[in-house]
CSV table of C-alpha atoms in Angstrom, one decimal:
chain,number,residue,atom,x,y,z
U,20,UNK,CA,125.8,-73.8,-179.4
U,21,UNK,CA,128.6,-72.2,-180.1
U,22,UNK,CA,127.0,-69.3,-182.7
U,23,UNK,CA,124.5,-67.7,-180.0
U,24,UNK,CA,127.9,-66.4,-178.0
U,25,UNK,CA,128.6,-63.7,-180.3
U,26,UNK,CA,124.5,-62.3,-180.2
U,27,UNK,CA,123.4,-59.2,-178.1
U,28,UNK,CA,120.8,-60.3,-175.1
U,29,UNK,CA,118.3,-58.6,-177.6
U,30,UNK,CA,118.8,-60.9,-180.2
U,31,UNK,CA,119.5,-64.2,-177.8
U,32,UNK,CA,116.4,-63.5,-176.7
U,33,UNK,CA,114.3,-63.2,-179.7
U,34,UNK,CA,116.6,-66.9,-180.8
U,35,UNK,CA,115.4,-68.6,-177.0
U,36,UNK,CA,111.9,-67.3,-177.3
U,37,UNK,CA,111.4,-69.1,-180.5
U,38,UNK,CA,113.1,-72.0,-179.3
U,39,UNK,CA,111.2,-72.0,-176.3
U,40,UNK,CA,107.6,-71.6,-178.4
U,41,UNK,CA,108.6,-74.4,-180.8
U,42,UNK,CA,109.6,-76.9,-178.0
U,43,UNK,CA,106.0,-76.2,-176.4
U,44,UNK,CA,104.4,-76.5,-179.8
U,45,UNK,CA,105.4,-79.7,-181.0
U,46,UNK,CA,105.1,-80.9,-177.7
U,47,UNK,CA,108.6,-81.3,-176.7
U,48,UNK,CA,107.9,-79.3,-173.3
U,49,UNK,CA,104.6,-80.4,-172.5
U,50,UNK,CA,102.2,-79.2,-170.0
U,51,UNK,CA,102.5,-78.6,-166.5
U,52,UNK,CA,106.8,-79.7,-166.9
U,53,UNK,CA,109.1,-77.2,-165.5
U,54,UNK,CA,111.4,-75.0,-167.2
U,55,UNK,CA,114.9,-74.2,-165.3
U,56,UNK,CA,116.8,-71.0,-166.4
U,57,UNK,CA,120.3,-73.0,-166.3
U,58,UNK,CA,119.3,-76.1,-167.7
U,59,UNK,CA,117.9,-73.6,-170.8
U,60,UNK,CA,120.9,-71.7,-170.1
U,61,UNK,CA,123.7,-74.8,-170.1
U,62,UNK,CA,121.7,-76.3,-173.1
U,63,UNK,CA,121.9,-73.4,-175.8
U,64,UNK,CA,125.6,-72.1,-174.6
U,65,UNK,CA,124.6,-69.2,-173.0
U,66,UNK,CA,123.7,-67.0,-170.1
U,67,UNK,CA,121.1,-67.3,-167.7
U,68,UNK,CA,119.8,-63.1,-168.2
U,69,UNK,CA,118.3,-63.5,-172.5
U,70,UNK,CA,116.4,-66.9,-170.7
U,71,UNK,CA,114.9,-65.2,-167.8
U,72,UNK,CA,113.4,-62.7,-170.2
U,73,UNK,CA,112.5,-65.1,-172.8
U,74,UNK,CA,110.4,-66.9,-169.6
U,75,UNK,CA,109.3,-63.8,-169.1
U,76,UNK,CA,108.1,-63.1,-172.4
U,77,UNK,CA,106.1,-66.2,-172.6
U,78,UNK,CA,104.4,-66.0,-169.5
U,79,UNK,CA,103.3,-62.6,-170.6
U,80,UNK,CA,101.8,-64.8,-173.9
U,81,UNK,CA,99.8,-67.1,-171.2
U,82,UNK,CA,102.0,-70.0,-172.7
U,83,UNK,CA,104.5,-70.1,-169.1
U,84,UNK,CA,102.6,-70.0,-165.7
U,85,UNK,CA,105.7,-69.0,-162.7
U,86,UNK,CA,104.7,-70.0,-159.0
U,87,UNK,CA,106.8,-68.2,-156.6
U,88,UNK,CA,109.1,-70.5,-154.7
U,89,UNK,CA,108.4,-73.1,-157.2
U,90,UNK,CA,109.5,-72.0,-160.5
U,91,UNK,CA,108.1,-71.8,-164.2
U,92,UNK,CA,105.9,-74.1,-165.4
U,93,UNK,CA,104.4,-75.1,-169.1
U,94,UNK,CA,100.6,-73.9,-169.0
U,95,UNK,CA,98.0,-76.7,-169.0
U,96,UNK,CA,95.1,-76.1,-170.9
U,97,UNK,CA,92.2,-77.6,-169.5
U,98,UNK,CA,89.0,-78.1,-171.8
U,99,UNK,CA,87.1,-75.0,-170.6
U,100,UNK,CA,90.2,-72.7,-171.0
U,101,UNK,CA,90.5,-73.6,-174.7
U,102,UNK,CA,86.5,-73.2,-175.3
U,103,UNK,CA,86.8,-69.4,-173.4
U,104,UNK,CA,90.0,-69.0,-175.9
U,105,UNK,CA,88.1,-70.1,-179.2
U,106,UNK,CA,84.7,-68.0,-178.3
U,107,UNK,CA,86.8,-64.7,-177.5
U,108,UNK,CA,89.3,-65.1,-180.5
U,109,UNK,CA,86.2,-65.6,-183.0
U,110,UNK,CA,84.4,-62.2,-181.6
U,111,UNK,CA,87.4,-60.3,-182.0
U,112,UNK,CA,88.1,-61.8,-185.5
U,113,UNK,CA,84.5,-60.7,-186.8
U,114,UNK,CA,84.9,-57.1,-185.4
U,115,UNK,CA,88.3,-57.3,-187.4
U,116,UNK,CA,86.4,-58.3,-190.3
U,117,UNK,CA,83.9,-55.8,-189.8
U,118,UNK,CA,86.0,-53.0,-189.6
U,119,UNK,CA,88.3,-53.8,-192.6
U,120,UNK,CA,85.4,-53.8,-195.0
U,121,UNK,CA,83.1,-51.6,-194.0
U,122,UNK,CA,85.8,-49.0,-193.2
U,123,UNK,CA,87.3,-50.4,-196.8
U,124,UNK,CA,90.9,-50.9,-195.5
U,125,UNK,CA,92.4,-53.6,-197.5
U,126,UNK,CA,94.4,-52.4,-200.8
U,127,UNK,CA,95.0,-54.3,-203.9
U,128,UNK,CA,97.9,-54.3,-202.5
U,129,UNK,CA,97.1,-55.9,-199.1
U,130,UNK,CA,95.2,-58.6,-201.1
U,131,UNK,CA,97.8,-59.7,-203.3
U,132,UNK,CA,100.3,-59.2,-200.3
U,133,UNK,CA,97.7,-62.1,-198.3
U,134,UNK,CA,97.7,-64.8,-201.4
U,135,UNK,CA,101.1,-64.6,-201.5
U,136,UNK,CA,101.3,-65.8,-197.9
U,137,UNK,CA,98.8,-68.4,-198.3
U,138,UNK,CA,100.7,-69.5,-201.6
U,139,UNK,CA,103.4,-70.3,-199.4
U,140,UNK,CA,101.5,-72.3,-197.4
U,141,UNK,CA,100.3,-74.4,-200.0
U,142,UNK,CA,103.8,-74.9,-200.9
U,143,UNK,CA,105.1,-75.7,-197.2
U,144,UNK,CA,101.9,-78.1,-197.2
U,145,UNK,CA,102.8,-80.1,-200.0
U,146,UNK,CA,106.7,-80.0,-199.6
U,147,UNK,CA,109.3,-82.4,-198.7
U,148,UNK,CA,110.1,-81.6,-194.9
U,149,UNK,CA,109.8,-83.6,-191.9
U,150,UNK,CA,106.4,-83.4,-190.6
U,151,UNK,CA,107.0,-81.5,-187.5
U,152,UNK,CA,109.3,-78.7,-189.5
U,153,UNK,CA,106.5,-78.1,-192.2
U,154,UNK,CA,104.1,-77.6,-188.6
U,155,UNK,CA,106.4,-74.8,-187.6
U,156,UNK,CA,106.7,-73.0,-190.9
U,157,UNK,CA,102.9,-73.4,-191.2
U,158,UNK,CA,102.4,-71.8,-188.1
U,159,UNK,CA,104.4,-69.1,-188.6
U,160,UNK,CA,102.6,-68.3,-192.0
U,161,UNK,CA,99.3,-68.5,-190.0
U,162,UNK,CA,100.4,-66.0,-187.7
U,163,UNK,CA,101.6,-63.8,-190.4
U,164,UNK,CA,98.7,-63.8,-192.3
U,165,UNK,CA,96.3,-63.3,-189.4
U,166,UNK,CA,98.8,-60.5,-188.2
U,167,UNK,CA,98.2,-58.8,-191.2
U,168,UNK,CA,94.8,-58.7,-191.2
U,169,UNK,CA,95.2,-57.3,-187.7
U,170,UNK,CA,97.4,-54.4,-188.4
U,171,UNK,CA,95.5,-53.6,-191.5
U,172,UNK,CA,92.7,-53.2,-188.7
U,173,UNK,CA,94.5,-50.3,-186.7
U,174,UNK,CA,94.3,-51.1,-183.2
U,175,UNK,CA,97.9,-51.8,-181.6
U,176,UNK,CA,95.9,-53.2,-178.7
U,177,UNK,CA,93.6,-55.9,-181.1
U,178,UNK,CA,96.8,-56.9,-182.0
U,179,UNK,CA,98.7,-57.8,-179.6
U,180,UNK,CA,95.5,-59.5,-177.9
U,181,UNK,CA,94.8,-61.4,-180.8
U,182,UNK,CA,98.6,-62.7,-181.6
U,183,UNK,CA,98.2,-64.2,-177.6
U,184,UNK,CA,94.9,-66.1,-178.1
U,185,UNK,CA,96.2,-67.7,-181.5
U,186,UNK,CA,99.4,-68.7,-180.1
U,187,UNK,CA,97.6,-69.9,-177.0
U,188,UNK,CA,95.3,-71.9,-179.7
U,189,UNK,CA,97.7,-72.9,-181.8
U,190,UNK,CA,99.5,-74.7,-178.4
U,191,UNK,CA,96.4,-76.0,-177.3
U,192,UNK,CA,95.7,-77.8,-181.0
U,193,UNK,CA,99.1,-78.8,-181.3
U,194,UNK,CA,98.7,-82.9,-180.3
U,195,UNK,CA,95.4,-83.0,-182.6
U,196,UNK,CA,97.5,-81.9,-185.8
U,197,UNK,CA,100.2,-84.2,-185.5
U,198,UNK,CA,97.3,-87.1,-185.0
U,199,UNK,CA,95.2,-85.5,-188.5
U,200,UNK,CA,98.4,-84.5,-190.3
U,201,UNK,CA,95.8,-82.3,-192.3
U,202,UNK,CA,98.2,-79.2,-193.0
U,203,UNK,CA,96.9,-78.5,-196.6
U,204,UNK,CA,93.6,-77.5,-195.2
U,205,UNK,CA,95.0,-74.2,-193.7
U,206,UNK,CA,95.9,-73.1,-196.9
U,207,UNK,CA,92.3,-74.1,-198.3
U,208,UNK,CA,90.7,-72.3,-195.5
U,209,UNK,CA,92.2,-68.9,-196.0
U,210,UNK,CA,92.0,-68.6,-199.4
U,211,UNK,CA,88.2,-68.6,-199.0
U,212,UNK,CA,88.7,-65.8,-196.3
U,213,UNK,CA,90.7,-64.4,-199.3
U,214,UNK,CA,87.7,-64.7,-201.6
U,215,UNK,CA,85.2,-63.2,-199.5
U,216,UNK,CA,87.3,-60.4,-198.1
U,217,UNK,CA,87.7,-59.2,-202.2
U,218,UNK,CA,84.4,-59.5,-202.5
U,219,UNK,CA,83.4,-57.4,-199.5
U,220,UNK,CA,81.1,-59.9,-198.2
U,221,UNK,CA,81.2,-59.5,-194.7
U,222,UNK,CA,78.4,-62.2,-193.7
U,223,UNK,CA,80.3,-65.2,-195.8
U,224,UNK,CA,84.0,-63.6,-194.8
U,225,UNK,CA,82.7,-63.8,-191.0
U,226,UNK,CA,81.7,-67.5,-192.0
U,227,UNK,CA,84.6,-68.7,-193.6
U,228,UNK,CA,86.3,-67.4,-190.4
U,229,UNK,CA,83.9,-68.8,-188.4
U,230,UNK,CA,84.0,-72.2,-189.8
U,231,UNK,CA,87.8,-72.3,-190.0
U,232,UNK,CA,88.5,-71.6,-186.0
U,233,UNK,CA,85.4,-74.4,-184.9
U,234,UNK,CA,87.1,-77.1,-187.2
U,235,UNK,CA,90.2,-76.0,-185.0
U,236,UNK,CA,88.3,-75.9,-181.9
U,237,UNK,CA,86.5,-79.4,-182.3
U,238,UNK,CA,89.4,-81.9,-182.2
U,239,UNK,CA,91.4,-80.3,-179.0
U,240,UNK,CA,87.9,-79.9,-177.1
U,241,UNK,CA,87.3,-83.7,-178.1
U,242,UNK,CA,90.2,-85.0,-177.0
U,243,UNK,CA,90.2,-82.4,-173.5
U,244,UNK,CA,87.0,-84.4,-173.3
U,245,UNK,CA,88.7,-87.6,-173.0
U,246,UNK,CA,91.4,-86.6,-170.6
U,247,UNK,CA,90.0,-84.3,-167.9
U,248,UNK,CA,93.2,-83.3,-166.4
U,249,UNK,CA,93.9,-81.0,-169.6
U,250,UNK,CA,97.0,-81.6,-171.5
U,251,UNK,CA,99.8,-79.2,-172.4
């Protein structure tokens, strides 16, 4: 790839991360396989040094497990690692709630600034691209609008917890979206978190939260159910 020779290591490595993250989200690098620096390296047209620290930067995100003397490996999430994941993500998400209404946080502004994100999901949803594209571009809207909501909250260390678990989740779930092929609920989903967060209703913004991360949890624990070695 003939473009990525004339980046700085700073932005190679932002370009393999991403490309690593995808690949492990659709399911391209799957659970447990191993990862080798060159073959990454050979691949994209580059050196071995912006890999290493992409590598690095995912096995910071729990997504890469490295064994010394072995190498780095996909994680594999077994059924109670993703059950641990959903119950900790939900807590923090209510305290987030919690402290962006009662501590009234959220502008005008900030509202607006959220439907527009979700607009764009509906949009993504309902467009023309290839499944697996539209799941990427979903994704990152997902994470963008949760981020915000994060940030908005005031707690640099929330944050960077919180973008972890989802990615972690959103790896975990990735096999039981392609089978449901249900993208336009996401959109639905935070739209009513939208409506009760302009509202000021903490109890049914909790809910709507609440209901939208155990529709996510269901299908993965289900299917983990089925295949006891864990996928991914």
């Amino acid at each position: 790839m003939e473009q990525y020779k004339q980046l700085t290591n700073t932005s190679l490595n932002t370009i393999v991360s991403k490309y690593l993250r995808d690949k492990i989200l659709l399911g391209e690098l799957k659970g447990g396989e191993r990862i080798v620096e060159s073959d990454i390296a050979d691949l994209l047209g580059i050196s071995r040094a912006p890999v290493r620290e992409s590598i690095q930067e995912l096995a910071s995100q729990g997504l890469i497990k490295s064994i010394p003397r072995k190498g780095n490996f996909v994680v594999k999430f077994t059924m109670s690692d993703v059950a641990e994941i959903f119950d900790i993500r939900l807590l923090m998400e209510n305290s987030v709630i919690e402290i962006l209404i009662n501590e009234d946080k959220l502008t005008n502004y900030d509202i607006s600034r959220l439907k527009a994100i979700v607009d764009e999901m509906t949009v993504i949803s309902k467009g023309e691209d290839e499944f697996a594209n539209k799941m990427i571009m979903l994704n990152e809207k997902d994470v963008e609008f949760h981020s915000y909501l994060w940030q908005r909250s005031g707690s640099a260390r929330r944050v960077k917890i919180l973008q972890d678990l989802h990615l972690q989740l959103r790896i975990a779930m990735v096999i039981d979206t392609k089978l449901t092929g249900n993208l336009d609920k996401t959109a639905r989903d935070h739209y009513e978190i939208i409506k009760h967060l302009e509202q000021k209703d903490i109890e049914n913004c909790v809910k709507a939260i609440r209901d939208h991360i155990i529709s996510q949890e269901k299908p993965p624990l289900k299917r983990l159910t089925q295949k006891s070695e864990g996928y991914l």
